[in-house]
Short mmCIF file of C-alpha atoms in Angstrom, two decimals:
data_model
loop_
_atom_site.label_atom_id
_atom_site.label_comp_id
_atom_site.label_asym_id
_atom_site.label_seq_id
_atom_site.Cartn_x
_atom_site.Cartn_y
_atom_site.Cartn_z
CA MET A 1 -56.72 6.79 55.80
CA SER A 2 -55.31 4.57 53.25
CA ARG A 3 -51.68 5.01 52.72
CA LYS A 4 -50.31 5.60 49.33
CA ARG A 5 -47.47 3.06 48.24
CA SER A 6 -44.32 5.13 47.36
CA ARG A 7 -43.13 4.46 44.03
CA SER A 8 -39.28 3.41 43.81
CA ARG A 9 -37.12 5.75 42.16
CA VAL A 10 -33.70 5.16 40.13
CA THR A 11 -31.06 7.23 41.75
CA PRO A 12 -28.58 8.81 39.21
CA ALA A 13 -25.94 6.75 41.13
CA GLN A 14 -28.04 3.68 40.30
CA HIS A 15 -28.39 4.72 36.33
CA ARG A 16 -24.55 4.62 36.37
CA LEU A 17 -24.38 1.31 37.83
CA MET A 18 -26.87 -0.04 35.36
CA ALA A 19 -25.20 1.68 32.36
CA LEU A 20 -21.65 0.03 33.65
CA ALA A 21 -23.27 -3.34 34.12
CA ALA A 22 -24.70 -3.05 30.42
CA VAL A 23 -21.30 -1.98 28.98
CA LEU A 24 -19.73 -4.88 30.87
CA PHE A 25 -22.39 -7.34 29.63
CA ALA A 26 -21.62 -6.11 25.94
CA ALA A 27 -18.02 -6.35 26.35
CA VAL A 28 -18.28 -10.03 27.64
CA VAL A 29 -20.41 -10.64 24.72
CA LEU A 30 -18.24 -9.09 22.29
CA THR A 31 -15.00 -10.77 23.70
CA LEU A 32 -16.63 -14.30 23.41
CA ALA A 33 -18.14 -13.78 19.88
CA TYR A 34 -14.76 -12.27 19.06
CA ARG A 35 -12.78 -15.36 20.41
CA HIS A 36 -15.16 -17.76 18.57
CA ILE A 37 -14.75 -15.87 15.24
CA VAL A 38 -11.29 -15.05 15.14
CA ARG A 39 -8.83 -17.88 14.32
CA PRO A 40 -5.21 -18.27 13.06
CA PRO A 41 -5.12 -19.32 9.34
CA GLN A 42 -5.68 -23.30 9.05
CA PRO A 43 -3.05 -25.27 7.14
CA ARG A 44 -4.36 -26.10 3.58
CA PRO A 45 -4.09 -29.58 2.18
CA ALA A 46 -1.04 -29.70 0.09
CA GLN A 47 0.01 -31.70 -2.79
CA THR A 48 3.20 -33.57 -2.05
CA ASP A 49 4.89 -36.11 -4.41
CA PRO A 50 5.05 -39.52 -2.05
CA ALA A 51 8.65 -40.86 -0.96
CA PRO A 52 9.67 -43.42 -3.40
CA ALA A 53 10.19 -46.67 -1.96
CA PRO A 54 13.59 -48.30 -2.39
CA ALA A 55 13.57 -50.84 -5.01
CA ALA A 56 14.95 -54.36 -3.66
CA SER A 57 17.54 -54.18 -6.22
CA VAL A 58 19.00 -51.14 -4.95
CA PRO A 59 22.06 -51.76 -2.65
CA PRO A 60 21.62 -50.65 1.20
CA GLU A 61 24.09 -47.92 1.07
CA GLU A 62 22.16 -46.39 -1.75
CA GLN A 63 18.86 -46.92 0.18
CA ASP A 64 20.56 -44.97 3.08
CA ALA A 65 21.34 -42.37 0.72
CA ASP A 66 17.85 -42.04 -0.68
CA GLN A 67 16.66 -41.72 2.84
CA LEU A 68 19.09 -39.09 3.84
CA ALA A 69 18.21 -36.90 0.82
CA LEU A 70 14.44 -37.31 1.88
CA ALA A 71 15.29 -36.40 5.33
CA ALA A 72 17.17 -33.37 4.28
CA LYS A 73 14.37 -32.25 1.79
CA ALA A 74 11.87 -32.37 4.94
CA ALA A 75 14.29 -30.49 7.29
CA HIS A 76 14.54 -27.81 4.27
CA SER A 77 10.58 -27.29 4.54
CA VAL A 78 10.24 -26.82 8.32
CA ARG A 79 8.03 -23.74 8.60
CA LYS A 80 8.59 -21.16 11.14
CA PRO A 81 5.10 -21.04 13.60
CA ASP A 82 2.70 -18.37 12.63
CA PHE A 83 4.54 -16.96 9.80
CA TYR A 84 2.33 -16.70 6.62
CA THR A 85 2.55 -15.22 3.02
CA VAL A 86 -0.37 -13.58 1.30
CA LEU A 87 -0.36 -12.21 -2.15
CA VAL A 88 -2.55 -9.01 -2.50
CA SER A 89 -3.31 -8.04 -6.21
CA GLY A 90 -5.13 -4.87 -7.35
CA VAL A 91 -7.11 -5.47 -10.41
CA ASP A 92 -8.03 -2.48 -12.40
CA ASP A 93 -11.82 -3.16 -13.72
CA GLY A 94 -12.04 -3.99 -17.39
CA ASN A 95 -8.13 -4.51 -17.65
CA GLY A 96 -7.35 -8.47 -17.12
CA ASN A 97 -3.89 -7.74 -16.14
CA SER A 98 -3.19 -6.97 -12.28
CA ASP A 99 -1.91 -3.16 -11.71
CA THR A 100 -0.29 -3.80 -8.74
CA ASN A 101 1.26 -7.24 -6.87
CA ILE A 102 2.39 -7.23 -3.43
CA LEU A 103 3.48 -10.27 -1.35
CA VAL A 104 3.00 -9.64 2.37
CA ALA A 105 4.79 -11.63 5.07
CA VAL A 106 3.07 -11.80 8.19
CA ASP A 107 5.35 -12.78 11.05
CA ALA A 108 2.85 -12.79 14.20
CA GLN A 109 5.38 -14.62 16.51
CA ASN A 110 7.70 -11.48 16.13
CA GLY A 111 5.08 -8.99 15.50
CA SER A 112 5.86 -7.72 12.09
CA ILE A 113 4.31 -7.21 8.61
CA TYR A 114 6.64 -7.00 5.47
CA GLY A 115 5.14 -6.06 2.04
CA VAL A 116 7.22 -6.44 -1.39
CA ASN A 117 6.17 -5.00 -4.62
CA ILE A 118 6.44 -7.22 -7.46
CA PRO A 119 7.19 -5.00 -10.54
CA ARG A 120 4.39 -5.39 -12.93
CA ASP A 121 7.14 -5.25 -15.99
CA ALA A 122 9.22 -8.00 -14.20
CA LYS A 123 10.11 -10.72 -16.84
CA ALA A 124 8.09 -14.14 -16.13
CA VAL A 125 7.80 -17.11 -18.15
CA ILE A 126 4.20 -18.50 -18.25
CA ASN A 127 3.41 -21.48 -20.25
CA GLY A 128 6.72 -21.33 -21.85
CA LYS A 129 6.47 -17.95 -23.11
CA ASN A 130 7.92 -14.68 -21.94
CA HIS A 131 5.69 -12.26 -20.45
CA LYS A 132 5.60 -9.25 -17.89
CA PHE A 133 4.56 -10.28 -14.53
CA ASN A 134 1.33 -8.65 -14.53
CA ALA A 135 0.07 -10.75 -17.32
CA ALA A 136 -0.17 -13.76 -15.07
CA HIS A 137 -3.59 -12.51 -13.95
CA ASN A 138 -4.98 -11.82 -17.24
CA ILE A 139 -3.86 -15.61 -18.31
CA GLY A 140 -4.84 -17.34 -15.18
CA GLY A 141 -6.17 -15.03 -12.53
CA MET A 142 -4.87 -15.23 -8.95
CA GLU A 143 -3.85 -19.09 -8.83
CA GLN A 144 -1.83 -18.38 -12.01
CA THR A 145 -0.16 -15.09 -10.43
CA ALA A 146 0.86 -16.76 -7.11
CA ALA A 147 2.17 -19.80 -9.19
CA VAL A 148 4.66 -17.65 -11.01
CA LEU A 149 5.72 -15.70 -8.11
CA SER A 150 6.20 -18.89 -6.04
CA GLU A 151 8.52 -20.38 -8.67
CA GLN A 152 10.33 -17.25 -9.05
CA LEU A 153 10.99 -16.79 -5.04
CA GLY A 154 11.07 -20.39 -4.07
CA ILE A 155 8.59 -19.89 -1.09
CA PRO A 156 4.98 -20.67 -1.15
CA VAL A 157 2.19 -18.25 -1.29
CA ASP A 158 -0.09 -19.50 1.34
CA TYR A 159 -3.28 -17.15 0.58
CA THR A 160 -4.36 -14.63 -2.01
CA VAL A 161 -6.30 -11.82 -2.00
CA GLU A 162 -7.63 -9.88 -5.27
CA VAL A 163 -8.99 -6.42 -4.54
CA SER A 164 -10.52 -4.19 -7.06
CA LEU A 165 -9.22 -0.53 -7.07
CA ARG A 166 -12.45 0.76 -6.01
CA ALA A 167 -11.84 -0.59 -2.82
CA PHE A 168 -8.84 1.48 -2.26
CA ALA A 169 -10.64 4.72 -2.89
CA ALA A 170 -13.77 3.52 -0.68
CA LEU A 171 -11.18 2.63 2.26
CA VAL A 172 -9.54 6.13 2.05
CA ASN A 173 -12.93 7.89 2.07
CA ALA A 174 -13.92 5.71 5.07
CA ILE A 175 -11.01 6.85 7.09
CA GLY A 176 -11.74 10.41 5.96
CA GLY A 177 -8.97 10.97 3.69
CA VAL A 178 -5.06 10.75 3.99
CA ASP A 179 -2.51 13.60 4.40
CA PHE A 180 0.05 12.84 2.02
CA TYR A 181 3.25 14.18 0.34
CA VAL A 182 2.96 14.07 -3.42
CA PRO A 183 6.37 13.56 -4.48
CA LEU A 184 6.41 15.38 -7.91
CA ASP A 185 4.22 17.53 -9.94
CA MET A 186 1.58 15.43 -12.04
CA ASP A 187 0.16 16.40 -15.17
CA TYR A 188 -1.46 13.46 -16.95
CA ASP A 189 -4.51 13.01 -19.49
CA ASP A 190 -5.73 9.65 -20.93
CA PRO A 191 -9.01 10.35 -22.87
CA VAL A 192 -9.58 6.70 -23.56
CA GLN A 193 -9.64 5.84 -19.79
CA ASP A 194 -11.65 9.37 -19.12
CA LEU A 195 -8.60 9.69 -16.75
CA SER A 196 -7.21 13.27 -15.40
CA ILE A 197 -4.27 13.26 -13.10
CA HIS A 198 -3.20 16.78 -12.06
CA PHE A 199 -1.46 17.51 -8.72
CA SER A 200 1.16 19.89 -7.49
CA ALA A 201 4.02 18.48 -5.44
CA GLY A 202 3.73 18.83 -1.75
CA MET A 203 1.39 18.09 1.03
CA GLN A 204 -2.04 17.06 0.06
CA HIS A 205 -5.11 15.86 1.75
CA LEU A 206 -6.27 13.12 -0.83
CA ASN A 207 -9.90 11.70 -1.02
CA GLY A 208 -10.17 8.03 -2.01
CA GLU A 209 -10.75 9.04 -5.87
CA ASP A 210 -7.44 11.41 -5.57
CA ALA A 211 -5.59 8.74 -4.09
CA LEU A 212 -6.12 6.45 -6.32
CA LYS A 213 -4.94 8.94 -9.26
CA VAL A 214 -1.65 9.67 -7.42
CA VAL A 215 -0.89 5.85 -6.73
CA ARG A 216 -1.44 4.94 -10.43
CA PHE A 217 0.50 7.85 -11.91
CA ARG A 218 3.36 6.78 -14.10
CA HIS A 219 4.39 9.82 -16.10
CA ASN A 220 3.56 13.10 -17.47
CA ASN A 221 2.04 14.00 -21.00
CA ASP A 222 5.38 15.21 -21.91
CA GLY A 223 7.11 12.07 -20.97
CA THR A 224 8.40 13.58 -17.72
CA GLY A 225 8.02 12.00 -14.30
CA TYR A 226 9.71 9.25 -12.20
CA GLY A 227 11.90 8.56 -14.95
CA SER A 228 12.01 4.86 -13.82
CA GLU A 229 7.97 4.76 -14.42
CA ASP A 230 6.91 1.70 -12.44
CA ILE A 231 9.80 1.56 -9.95
CA GLY A 232 9.22 5.20 -9.22
CA ARG A 233 5.47 4.57 -8.76
CA MET A 234 6.07 1.51 -6.51
CA LYS A 235 7.84 4.03 -4.14
CA THR A 236 4.96 6.41 -4.16
CA GLN A 237 2.61 3.29 -3.54
CA GLN A 238 4.73 2.15 -0.54
CA ASP A 239 4.60 5.43 1.02
CA PHE A 240 0.80 5.97 0.66
CA LEU A 241 0.17 2.64 1.94
CA ARG A 242 2.24 3.37 5.07
CA ALA A 243 0.10 6.65 5.31
CA VAL A 244 -2.85 4.69 5.12
CA ALA A 245 -1.74 2.22 7.74
CA LYS A 246 -0.86 4.56 9.93
CA GLN A 247 -4.41 6.25 9.82
CA THR A 248 -6.30 3.15 9.36
CA LEU A 249 -4.83 1.38 12.57
CA ARG A 250 -5.68 4.16 15.06
CA PRO A 251 -7.94 3.06 17.85
CA ALA A 252 -10.77 5.37 16.91
CA ASN A 253 -11.10 3.35 13.59
CA LEU A 254 -12.31 0.30 15.37
CA THR A 255 -15.74 1.85 15.27
CA LYS A 256 -15.36 1.72 11.51
CA VAL A 257 -15.04 -2.16 11.68
CA SER A 258 -18.64 -2.80 10.02
CA GLU A 259 -17.88 0.00 7.42
CA PHE A 260 -14.73 -1.99 6.37
CA ALA A 261 -16.19 -5.42 6.37
CA ARG A 262 -18.71 -4.16 3.94
CA ILE A 263 -16.08 -2.41 1.43
CA PHE A 264 -14.41 -5.66 1.78
CA GLN A 265 -17.59 -7.82 1.01
CA LYS A 266 -18.11 -5.81 -1.84
CA TYR A 267 -14.60 -5.27 -3.48
CA VAL A 268 -12.33 -8.30 -2.44
CA LYS A 269 -12.11 -11.98 -3.52
CA THR A 270 -9.96 -14.09 -1.22
CA ASP A 271 -9.41 -17.96 -0.23
CA LEU A 272 -9.16 -16.86 3.33
CA GLU A 273 -12.15 -17.49 5.47
CA LEU A 274 -13.64 -14.76 7.67
CA GLY A 275 -12.19 -16.11 11.00
CA GLU A 276 -8.89 -16.14 9.41
CA LEU A 277 -9.35 -12.51 8.08
CA ALA A 278 -10.04 -11.28 11.30
CA TRP A 279 -6.86 -12.87 12.96
CA PHE A 280 -5.02 -11.05 10.15
CA GLY A 281 -6.48 -7.90 11.05
CA GLN A 282 -5.92 -8.44 14.55
CA GLN A 283 -2.26 -9.02 13.82
CA ALA A 284 -2.04 -5.71 12.02
CA PHE A 285 -3.50 -3.47 14.82
CA SER A 286 -1.11 -5.46 17.39
CA ALA A 287 1.87 -4.97 15.00
CA GLY A 288 0.89 -1.11 14.57
CA ALA A 289 2.06 0.99 11.61
CA ASP A 290 5.68 1.29 12.78
CA ASN A 291 6.19 -2.50 12.34
CA ILE A 292 4.83 -2.57 8.75
CA GLN A 293 7.51 -2.00 6.34
CA PHE A 294 7.53 -2.05 2.38
CA SER A 295 10.12 -2.67 -0.37
CA THR A 296 10.38 -3.70 -3.88
CA LEU A 297 12.13 -7.00 -5.32
CA PRO A 298 15.47 -5.45 -6.76
CA GLY A 299 15.88 -5.52 -10.36
CA GLU A 300 17.11 -3.55 -13.62
CA TRP A 301 15.06 -2.17 -16.32
CA LYS A 302 16.16 -3.41 -19.87
CA SER A 303 13.19 -2.79 -22.40
CA PRO A 304 10.91 -4.48 -22.43
CA TYR A 305 11.23 -6.20 -19.11
CA ILE A 306 12.65 -5.41 -15.75
CA TYR A 307 15.21 -8.30 -14.86
CA LEU A 308 15.27 -9.37 -11.35
CA ASP A 309 18.55 -9.53 -9.60
CA ALA A 310 18.56 -13.30 -8.39
CA GLU A 311 21.09 -12.60 -5.88
CA ALA A 312 19.79 -9.34 -4.13
CA VAL A 313 16.25 -11.31 -4.46
CA LEU A 314 17.41 -14.30 -2.45
CA GLU A 315 19.03 -11.96 -0.03
CA LEU A 316 15.62 -10.24 0.56
CA VAL A 317 13.58 -13.69 0.49
CA ASN A 318 15.64 -14.82 3.63
CA ALA A 319 15.50 -11.59 5.32
CA HIS A 320 11.90 -11.02 5.14
CA LEU A 321 9.57 -13.44 3.26
CA ASN A 322 11.07 -16.77 3.95
CA PRO A 323 8.52 -18.76 6.12
CA TYR A 324 10.94 -21.60 6.38
CA VAL A 325 13.46 -22.14 9.21
CA GLU A 326 16.31 -22.86 7.02
CA ASP A 327 17.20 -20.37 4.48
CA ARG A 328 16.48 -20.49 0.67
CA THR A 329 19.40 -21.25 -1.72
CA ALA A 330 19.99 -20.08 -5.21
CA GLU A 331 19.02 -23.36 -6.41
CA ASP A 332 15.42 -22.89 -4.74
CA LEU A 333 14.87 -19.62 -6.86
CA ARG A 334 13.51 -19.62 -10.72
CA ILE A 335 14.20 -16.17 -11.72
CA PRO A 336 14.26 -15.83 -15.55
CA SER A 337 17.47 -14.09 -17.24
#
């Protein structure tokens, strides 16, 4: 009598073992891919003036003075390790000016991120003429905006990120909306822009479209509102960005990385490469929302501009934004009066 060959059966324990092996394999593959892609930002070629060669007719003591001056200048430009500045500008579709500008300082060595709003009405001199700061984007795009800011603050802008305001709404929707305390009653209508902003003060759950309205609000139809308009609006923007950061940087949202990437590819222009962007994202997750802070460049409104307070700006730069080892001095800043 022939004997039937028994079929091998996979036990539940073996199922679990194979599933675990698959997960571990996937983790290894993802880790290797992650390490291959993610990398710190690479230094970009810098345009520097060559050191002038001492003329033969210059006395030796003056040559030494020149060399000392060059050495002092070099020491003044020694950078902190893993410290980068990124200018993020929000651009309203159809409007050449930048609607929001935030210089972000990423101090990866100390695990902190600091963003400072640049008032859109801050006085700036561009091509020899007086303008509001947000006009720089209309004149020369992100390159011009970064150049104006770098000159005023006396520090380099390492990278730029231009974001369509639609990306803001898309991100808020992707994380399921944001709970946010609206600071005051908002009642504004602009038929030209087909824009209506109507919210009561208090805690609200905002979707992307509503969030965009809240952060763009400046004043009511009757002229009431923040009182300080742009300065008050920037405070609301900072508070909202904190709320967004707190919700976005939750571990659960790691599953939405592909959706975040799609939003980024569609609405963002930057001179950062993919691996560098991933590195900055890694720093944000590592730092956590509690180590991300915001403030505003200090100044005073005197129509038609906000005049920046040079002494207070210098203090803020050295405390939070300066990528150099040595403090900046008043001579490094070029703030128009």
